[in-house]
mmCIF file with all atom_site columns, N, CA and C in Angstrom:
data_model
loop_
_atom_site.group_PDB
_atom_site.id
_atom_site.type_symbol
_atom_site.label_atom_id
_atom_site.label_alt_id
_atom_site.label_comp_id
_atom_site.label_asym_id
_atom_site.label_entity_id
_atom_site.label_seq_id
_atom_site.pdbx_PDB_ins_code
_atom_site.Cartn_x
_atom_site.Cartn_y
_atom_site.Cartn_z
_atom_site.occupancy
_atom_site.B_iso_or_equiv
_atom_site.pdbx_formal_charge
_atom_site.auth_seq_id
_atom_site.auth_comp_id
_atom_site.auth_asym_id
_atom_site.auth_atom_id
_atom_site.pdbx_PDB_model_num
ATOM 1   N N  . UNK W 1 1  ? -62.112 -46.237 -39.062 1.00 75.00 ? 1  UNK W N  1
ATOM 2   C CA . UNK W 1 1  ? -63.029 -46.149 -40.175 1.00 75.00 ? 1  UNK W CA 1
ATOM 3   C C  . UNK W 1 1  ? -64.470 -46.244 -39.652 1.00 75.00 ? 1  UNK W C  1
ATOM 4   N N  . UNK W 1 2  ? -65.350 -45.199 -40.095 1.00 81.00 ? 2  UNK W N  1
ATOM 5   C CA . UNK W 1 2  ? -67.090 -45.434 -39.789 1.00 81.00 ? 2  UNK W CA 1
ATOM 6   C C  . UNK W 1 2  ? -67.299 -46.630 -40.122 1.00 81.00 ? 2  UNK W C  1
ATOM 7   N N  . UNK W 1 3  ? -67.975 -47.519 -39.528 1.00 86.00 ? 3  UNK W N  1
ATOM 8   C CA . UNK W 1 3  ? -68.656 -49.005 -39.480 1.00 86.00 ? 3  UNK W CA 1
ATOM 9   C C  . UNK W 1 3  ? -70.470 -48.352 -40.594 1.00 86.00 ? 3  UNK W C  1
ATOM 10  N N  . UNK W 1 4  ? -70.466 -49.504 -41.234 1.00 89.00 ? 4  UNK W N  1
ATOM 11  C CA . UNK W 1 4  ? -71.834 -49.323 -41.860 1.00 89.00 ? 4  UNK W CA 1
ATOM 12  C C  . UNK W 1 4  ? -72.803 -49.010 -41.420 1.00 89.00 ? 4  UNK W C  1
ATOM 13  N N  . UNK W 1 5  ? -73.127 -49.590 -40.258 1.00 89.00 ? 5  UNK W N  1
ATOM 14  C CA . UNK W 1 5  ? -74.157 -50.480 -38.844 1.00 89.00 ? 5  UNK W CA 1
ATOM 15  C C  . UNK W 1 5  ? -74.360 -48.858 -38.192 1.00 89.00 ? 5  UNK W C  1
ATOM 16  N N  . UNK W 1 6  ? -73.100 -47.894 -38.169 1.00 92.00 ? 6  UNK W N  1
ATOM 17  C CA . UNK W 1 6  ? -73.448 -46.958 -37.564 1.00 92.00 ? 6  UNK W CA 1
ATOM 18  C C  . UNK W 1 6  ? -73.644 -45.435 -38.302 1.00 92.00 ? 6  UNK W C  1
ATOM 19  N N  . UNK W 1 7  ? -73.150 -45.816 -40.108 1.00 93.00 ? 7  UNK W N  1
ATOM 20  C CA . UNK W 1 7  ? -74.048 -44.492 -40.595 1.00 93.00 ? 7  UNK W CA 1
ATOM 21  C C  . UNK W 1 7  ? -75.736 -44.770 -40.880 1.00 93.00 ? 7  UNK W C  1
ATOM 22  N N  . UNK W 1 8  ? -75.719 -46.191 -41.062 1.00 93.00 ? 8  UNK W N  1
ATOM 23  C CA . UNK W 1 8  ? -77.129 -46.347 -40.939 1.00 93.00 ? 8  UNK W CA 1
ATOM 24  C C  . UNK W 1 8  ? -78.352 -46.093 -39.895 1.00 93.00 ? 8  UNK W C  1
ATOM 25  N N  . UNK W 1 9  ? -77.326 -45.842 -38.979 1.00 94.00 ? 9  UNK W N  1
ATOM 26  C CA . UNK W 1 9  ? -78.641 -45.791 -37.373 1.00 94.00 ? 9  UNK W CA 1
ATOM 27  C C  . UNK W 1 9  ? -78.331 -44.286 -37.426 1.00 94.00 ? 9  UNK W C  1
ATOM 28  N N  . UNK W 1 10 ? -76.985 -43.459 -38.078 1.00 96.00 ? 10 UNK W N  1
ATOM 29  C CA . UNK W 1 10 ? -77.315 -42.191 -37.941 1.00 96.00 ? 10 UNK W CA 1
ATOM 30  C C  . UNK W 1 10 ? -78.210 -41.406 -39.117 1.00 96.00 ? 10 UNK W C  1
ATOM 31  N N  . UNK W 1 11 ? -78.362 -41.991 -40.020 1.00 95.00 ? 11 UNK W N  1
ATOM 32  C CA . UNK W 1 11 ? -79.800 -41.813 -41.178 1.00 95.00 ? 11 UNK W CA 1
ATOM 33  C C  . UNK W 1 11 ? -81.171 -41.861 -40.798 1.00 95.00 ? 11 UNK W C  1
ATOM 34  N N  . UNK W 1 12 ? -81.073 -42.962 -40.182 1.00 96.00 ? 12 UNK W N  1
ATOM 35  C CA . UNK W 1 12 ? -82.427 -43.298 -38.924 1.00 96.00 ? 12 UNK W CA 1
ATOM 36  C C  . UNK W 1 12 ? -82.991 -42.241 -38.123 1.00 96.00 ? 12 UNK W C  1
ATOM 37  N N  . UNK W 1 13 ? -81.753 -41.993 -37.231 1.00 95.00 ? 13 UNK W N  1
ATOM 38  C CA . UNK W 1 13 ? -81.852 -40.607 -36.415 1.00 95.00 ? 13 UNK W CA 1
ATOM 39  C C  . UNK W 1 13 ? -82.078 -39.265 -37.071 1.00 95.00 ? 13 UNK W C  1
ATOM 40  N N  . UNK W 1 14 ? -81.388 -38.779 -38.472 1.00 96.00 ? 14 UNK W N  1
ATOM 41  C CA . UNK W 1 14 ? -81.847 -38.021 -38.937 1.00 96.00 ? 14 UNK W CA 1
ATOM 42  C C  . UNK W 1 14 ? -83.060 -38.289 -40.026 1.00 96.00 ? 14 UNK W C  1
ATOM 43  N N  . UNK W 1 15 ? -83.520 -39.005 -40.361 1.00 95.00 ? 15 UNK W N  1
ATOM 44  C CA . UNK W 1 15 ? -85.124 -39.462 -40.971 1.00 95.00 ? 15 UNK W CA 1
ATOM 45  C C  . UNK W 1 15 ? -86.111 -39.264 -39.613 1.00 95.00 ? 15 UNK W C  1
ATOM 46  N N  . UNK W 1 16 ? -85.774 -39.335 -38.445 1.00 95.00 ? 16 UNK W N  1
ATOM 47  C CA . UNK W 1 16 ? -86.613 -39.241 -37.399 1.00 95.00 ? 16 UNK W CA 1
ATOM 48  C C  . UNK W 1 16 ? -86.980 -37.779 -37.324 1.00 95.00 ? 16 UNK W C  1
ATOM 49  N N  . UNK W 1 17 ? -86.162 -36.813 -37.248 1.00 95.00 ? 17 UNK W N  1
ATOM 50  C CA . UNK W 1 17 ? -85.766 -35.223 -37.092 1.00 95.00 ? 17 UNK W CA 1
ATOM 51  C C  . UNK W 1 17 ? -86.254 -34.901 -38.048 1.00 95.00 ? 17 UNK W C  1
ATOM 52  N N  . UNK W 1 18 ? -86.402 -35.336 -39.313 1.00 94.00 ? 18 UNK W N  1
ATOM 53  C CA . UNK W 1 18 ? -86.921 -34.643 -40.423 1.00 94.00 ? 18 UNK W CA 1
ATOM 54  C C  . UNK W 1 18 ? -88.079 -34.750 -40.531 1.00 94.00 ? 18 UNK W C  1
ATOM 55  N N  . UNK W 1 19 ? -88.855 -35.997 -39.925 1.00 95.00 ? 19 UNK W N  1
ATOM 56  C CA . UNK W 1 19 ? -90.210 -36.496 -39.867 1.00 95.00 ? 19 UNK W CA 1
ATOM 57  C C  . UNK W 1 19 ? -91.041 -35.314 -38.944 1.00 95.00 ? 19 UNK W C  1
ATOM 58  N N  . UNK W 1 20 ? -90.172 -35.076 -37.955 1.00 95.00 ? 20 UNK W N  1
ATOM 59  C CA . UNK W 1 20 ? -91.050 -34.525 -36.873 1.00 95.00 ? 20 UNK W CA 1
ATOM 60  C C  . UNK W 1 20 ? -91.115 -32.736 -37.450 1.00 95.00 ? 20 UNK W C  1
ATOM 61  N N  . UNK W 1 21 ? -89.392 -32.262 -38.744 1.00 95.00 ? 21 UNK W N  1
ATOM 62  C CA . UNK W 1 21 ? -89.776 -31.282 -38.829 1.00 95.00 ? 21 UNK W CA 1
ATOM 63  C C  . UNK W 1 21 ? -90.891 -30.778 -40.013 1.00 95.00 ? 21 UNK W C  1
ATOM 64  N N  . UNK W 1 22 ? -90.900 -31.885 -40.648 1.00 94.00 ? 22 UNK W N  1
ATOM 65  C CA . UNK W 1 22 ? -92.267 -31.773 -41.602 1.00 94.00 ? 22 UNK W CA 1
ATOM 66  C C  . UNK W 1 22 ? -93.380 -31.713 -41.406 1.00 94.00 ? 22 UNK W C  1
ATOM 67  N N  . UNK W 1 23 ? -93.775 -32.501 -39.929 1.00 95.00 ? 23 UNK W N  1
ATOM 68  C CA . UNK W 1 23 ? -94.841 -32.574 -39.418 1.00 95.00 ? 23 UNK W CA 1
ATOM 69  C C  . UNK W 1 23 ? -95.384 -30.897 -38.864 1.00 95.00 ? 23 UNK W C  1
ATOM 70  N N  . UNK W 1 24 ? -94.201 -30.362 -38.610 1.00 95.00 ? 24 UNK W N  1
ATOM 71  C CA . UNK W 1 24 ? -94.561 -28.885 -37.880 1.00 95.00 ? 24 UNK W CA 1
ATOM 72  C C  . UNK W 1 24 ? -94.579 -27.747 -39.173 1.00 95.00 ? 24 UNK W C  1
ATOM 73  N N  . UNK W 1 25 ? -93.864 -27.995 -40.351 1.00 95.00 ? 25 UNK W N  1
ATOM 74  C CA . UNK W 1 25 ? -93.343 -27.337 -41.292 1.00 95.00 ? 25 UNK W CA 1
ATOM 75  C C  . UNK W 1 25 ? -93.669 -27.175 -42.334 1.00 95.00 ? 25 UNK W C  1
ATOM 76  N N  . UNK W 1 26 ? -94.369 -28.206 -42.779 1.00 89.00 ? 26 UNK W N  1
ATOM 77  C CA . UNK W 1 26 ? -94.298 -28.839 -44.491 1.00 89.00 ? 26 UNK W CA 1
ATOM 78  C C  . UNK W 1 26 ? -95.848 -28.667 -44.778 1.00 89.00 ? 26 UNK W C  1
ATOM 79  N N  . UNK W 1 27 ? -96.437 -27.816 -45.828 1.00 93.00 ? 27 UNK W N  1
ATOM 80  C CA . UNK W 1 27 ? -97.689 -28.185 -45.700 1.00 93.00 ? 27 UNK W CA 1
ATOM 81  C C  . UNK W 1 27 ? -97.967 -29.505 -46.584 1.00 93.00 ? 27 UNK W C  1
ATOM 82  N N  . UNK W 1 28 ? -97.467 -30.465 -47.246 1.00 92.00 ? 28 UNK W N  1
ATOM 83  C CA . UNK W 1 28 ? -97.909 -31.578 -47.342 1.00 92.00 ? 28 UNK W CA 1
ATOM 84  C C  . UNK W 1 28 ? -97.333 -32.662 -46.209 1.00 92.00 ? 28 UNK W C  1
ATOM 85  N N  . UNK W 1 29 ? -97.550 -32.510 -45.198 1.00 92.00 ? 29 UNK W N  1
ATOM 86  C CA . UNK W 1 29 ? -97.103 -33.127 -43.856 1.00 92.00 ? 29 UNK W CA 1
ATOM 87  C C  . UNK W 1 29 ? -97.663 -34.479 -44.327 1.00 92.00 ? 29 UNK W C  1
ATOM 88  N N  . UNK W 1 30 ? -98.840 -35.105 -44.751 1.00 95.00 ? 30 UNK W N  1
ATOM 89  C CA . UNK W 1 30 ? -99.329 -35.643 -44.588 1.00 95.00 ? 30 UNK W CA 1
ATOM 90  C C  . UNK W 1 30 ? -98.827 -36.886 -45.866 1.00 95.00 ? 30 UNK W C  1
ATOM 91  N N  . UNK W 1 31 ? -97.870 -36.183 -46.628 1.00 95.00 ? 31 UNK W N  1
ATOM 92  C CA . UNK W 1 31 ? -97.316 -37.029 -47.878 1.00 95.00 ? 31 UNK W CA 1
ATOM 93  C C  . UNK W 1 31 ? -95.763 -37.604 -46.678 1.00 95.00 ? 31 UNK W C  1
ATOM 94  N N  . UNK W 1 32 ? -95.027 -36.517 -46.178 1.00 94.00 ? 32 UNK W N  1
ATOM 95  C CA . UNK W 1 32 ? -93.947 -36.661 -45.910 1.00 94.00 ? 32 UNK W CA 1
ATOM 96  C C  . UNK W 1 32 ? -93.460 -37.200 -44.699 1.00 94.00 ? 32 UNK W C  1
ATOM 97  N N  . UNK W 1 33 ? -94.211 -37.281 -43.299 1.00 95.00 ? 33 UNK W N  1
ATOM 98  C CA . UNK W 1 33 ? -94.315 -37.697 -42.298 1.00 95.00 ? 33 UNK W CA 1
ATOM 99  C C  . UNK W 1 33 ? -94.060 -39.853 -42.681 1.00 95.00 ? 33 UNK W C  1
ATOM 100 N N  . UNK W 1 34 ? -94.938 -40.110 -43.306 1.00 96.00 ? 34 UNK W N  1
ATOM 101 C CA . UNK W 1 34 ? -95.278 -41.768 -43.291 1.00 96.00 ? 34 UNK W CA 1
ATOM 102 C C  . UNK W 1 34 ? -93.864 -41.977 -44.456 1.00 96.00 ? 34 UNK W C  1
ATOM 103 N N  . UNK W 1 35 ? -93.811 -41.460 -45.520 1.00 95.00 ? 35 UNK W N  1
ATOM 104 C CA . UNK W 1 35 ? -92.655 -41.560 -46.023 1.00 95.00 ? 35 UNK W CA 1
ATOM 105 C C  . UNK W 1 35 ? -91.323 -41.564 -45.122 1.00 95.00 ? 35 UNK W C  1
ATOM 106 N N  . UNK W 1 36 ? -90.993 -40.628 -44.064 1.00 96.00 ? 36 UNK W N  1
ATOM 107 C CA . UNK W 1 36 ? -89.932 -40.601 -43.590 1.00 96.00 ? 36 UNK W CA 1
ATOM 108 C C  . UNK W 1 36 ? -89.642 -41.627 -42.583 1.00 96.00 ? 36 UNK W C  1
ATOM 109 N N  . UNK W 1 37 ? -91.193 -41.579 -41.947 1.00 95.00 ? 37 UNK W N  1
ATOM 110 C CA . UNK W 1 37 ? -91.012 -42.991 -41.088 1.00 95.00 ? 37 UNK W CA 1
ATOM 111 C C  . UNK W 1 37 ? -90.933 -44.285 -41.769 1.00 95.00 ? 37 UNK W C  1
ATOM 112 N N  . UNK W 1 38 ? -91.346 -44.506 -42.910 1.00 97.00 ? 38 UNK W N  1
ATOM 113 C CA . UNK W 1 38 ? -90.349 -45.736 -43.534 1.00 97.00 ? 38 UNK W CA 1
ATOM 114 C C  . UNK W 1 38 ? -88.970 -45.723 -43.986 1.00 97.00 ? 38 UNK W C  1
ATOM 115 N N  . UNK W 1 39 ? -88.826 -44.602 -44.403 1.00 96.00 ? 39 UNK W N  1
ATOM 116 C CA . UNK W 1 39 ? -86.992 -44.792 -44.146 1.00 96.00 ? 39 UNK W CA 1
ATOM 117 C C  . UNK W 1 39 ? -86.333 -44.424 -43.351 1.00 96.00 ? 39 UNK W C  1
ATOM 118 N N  . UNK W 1 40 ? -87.004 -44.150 -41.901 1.00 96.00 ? 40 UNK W N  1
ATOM 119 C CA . UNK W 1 40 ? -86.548 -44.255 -40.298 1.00 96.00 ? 40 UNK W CA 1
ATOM 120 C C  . UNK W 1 40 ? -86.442 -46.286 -40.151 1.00 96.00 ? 40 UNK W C  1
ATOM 121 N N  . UNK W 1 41 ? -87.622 -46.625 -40.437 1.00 96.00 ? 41 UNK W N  1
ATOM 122 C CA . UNK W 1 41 ? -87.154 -47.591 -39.881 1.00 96.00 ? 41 UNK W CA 1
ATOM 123 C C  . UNK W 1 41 ? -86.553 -48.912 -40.753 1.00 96.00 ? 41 UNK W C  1
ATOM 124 N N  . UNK W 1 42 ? -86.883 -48.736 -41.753 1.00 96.00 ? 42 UNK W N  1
ATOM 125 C CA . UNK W 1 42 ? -86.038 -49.339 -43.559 1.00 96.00 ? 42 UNK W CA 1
ATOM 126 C C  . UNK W 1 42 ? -84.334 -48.944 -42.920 1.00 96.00 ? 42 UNK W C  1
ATOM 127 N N  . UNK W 1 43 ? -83.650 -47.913 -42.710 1.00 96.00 ? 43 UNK W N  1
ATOM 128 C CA . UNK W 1 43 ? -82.454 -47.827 -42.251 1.00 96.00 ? 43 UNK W CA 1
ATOM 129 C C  . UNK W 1 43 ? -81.972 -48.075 -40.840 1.00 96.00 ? 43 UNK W C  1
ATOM 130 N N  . UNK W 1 44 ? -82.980 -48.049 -40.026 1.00 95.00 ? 44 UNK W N  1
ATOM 131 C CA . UNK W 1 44 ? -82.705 -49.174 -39.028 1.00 95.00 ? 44 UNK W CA 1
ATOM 132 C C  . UNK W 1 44 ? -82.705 -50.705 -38.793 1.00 95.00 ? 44 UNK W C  1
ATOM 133 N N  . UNK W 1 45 ? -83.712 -50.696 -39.323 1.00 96.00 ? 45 UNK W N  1
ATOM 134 C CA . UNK W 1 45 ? -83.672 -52.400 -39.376 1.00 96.00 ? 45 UNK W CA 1
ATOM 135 C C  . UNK W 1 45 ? -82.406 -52.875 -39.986 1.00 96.00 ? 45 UNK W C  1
ATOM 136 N N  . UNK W 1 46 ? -82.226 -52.225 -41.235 1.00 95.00 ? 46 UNK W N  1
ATOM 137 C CA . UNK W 1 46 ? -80.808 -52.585 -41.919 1.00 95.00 ? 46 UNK W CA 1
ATOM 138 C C  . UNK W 1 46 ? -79.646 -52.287 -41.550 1.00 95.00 ? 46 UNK W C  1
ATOM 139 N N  . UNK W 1 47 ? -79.708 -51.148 -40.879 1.00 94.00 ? 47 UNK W N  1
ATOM 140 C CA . UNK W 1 47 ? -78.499 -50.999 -39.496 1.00 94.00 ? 47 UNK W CA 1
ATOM 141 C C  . UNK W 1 47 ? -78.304 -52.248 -38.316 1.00 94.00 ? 47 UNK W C  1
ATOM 142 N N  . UNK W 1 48 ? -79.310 -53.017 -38.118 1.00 95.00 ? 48 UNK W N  1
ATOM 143 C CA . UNK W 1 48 ? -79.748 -53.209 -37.275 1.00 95.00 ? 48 UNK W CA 1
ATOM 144 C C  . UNK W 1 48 ? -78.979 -55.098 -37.694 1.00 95.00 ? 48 UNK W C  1
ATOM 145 N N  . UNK W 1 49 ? -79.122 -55.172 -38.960 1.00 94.00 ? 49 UNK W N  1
ATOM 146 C CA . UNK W 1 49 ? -79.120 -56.270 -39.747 1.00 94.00 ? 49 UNK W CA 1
ATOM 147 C C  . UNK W 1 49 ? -77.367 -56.257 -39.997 1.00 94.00 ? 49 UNK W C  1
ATOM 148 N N  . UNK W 1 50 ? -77.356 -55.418 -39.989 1.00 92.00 ? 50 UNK W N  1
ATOM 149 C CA . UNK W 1 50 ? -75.513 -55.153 -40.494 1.00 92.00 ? 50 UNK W CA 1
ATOM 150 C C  . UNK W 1 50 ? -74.663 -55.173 -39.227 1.00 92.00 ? 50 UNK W C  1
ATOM 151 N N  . UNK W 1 51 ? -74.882 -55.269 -37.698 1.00 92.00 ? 51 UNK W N  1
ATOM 152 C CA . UNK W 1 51 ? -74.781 -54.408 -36.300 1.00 92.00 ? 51 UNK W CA 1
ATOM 153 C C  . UNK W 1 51 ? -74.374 -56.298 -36.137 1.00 92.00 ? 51 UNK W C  1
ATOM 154 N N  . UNK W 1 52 ? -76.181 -56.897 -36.453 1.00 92.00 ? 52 UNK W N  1
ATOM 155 C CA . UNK W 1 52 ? -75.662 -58.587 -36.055 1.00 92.00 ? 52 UNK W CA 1
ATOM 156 C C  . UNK W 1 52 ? -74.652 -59.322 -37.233 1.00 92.00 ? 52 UNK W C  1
ATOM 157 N N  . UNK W 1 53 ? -74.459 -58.903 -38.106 1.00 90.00 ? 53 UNK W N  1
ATOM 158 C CA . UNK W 1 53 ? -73.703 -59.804 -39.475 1.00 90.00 ? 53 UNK W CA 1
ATOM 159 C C  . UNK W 1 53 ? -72.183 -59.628 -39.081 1.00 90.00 ? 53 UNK W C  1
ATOM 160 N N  . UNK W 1 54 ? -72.142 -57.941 -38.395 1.00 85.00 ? 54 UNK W N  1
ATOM 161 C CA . UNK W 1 54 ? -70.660 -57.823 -38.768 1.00 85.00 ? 54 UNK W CA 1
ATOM 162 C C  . UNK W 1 54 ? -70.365 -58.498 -36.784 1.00 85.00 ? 54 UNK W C  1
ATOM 163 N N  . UNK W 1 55 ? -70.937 -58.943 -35.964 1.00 83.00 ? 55 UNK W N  1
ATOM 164 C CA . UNK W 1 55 ? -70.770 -59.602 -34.935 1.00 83.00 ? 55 UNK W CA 1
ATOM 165 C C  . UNK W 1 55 ? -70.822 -61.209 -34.960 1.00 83.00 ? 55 UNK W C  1
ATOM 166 N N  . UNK W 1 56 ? -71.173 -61.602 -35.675 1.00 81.00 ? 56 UNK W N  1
ATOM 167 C CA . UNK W 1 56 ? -71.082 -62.778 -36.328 1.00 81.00 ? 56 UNK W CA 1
ATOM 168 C C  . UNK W 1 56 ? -69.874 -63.167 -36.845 1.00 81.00 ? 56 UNK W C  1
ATOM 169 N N  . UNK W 1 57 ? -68.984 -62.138 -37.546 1.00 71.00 ? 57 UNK W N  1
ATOM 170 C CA . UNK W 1 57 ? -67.777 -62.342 -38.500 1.00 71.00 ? 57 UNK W CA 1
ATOM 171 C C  . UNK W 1 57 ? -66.431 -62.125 -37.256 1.00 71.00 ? 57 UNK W C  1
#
């Protein structure tokens, strides 16, 4: 079964990819770039948070 800890770091990874393709792509780059990098790292941290909880148990 997928672990939580690891669809969350793969959301991360794709919020990263999307950041960089807006930046080249999007003409409101400038709305969508800072948006994506908070839910790059909003789903890591919480990946990140779920990675130590379920090592704990």
């Amino acid at each position: 079964m997928i672990k939580q800890h690891m669809v969350l770091f793969w959301a991360s990874g794709l919020f990263l990819g999307l950041m960089v393709g807006a930046y080249f792509s999007c003409p409101l780059w400038k709305v969508a770039v800072p948006i994506m990098l908070f839910l790059s790292i909003a789903t890591g941290v919480t990946g990140y948070n779920q990675l130590k909880k379920s090592d704990e148990d």
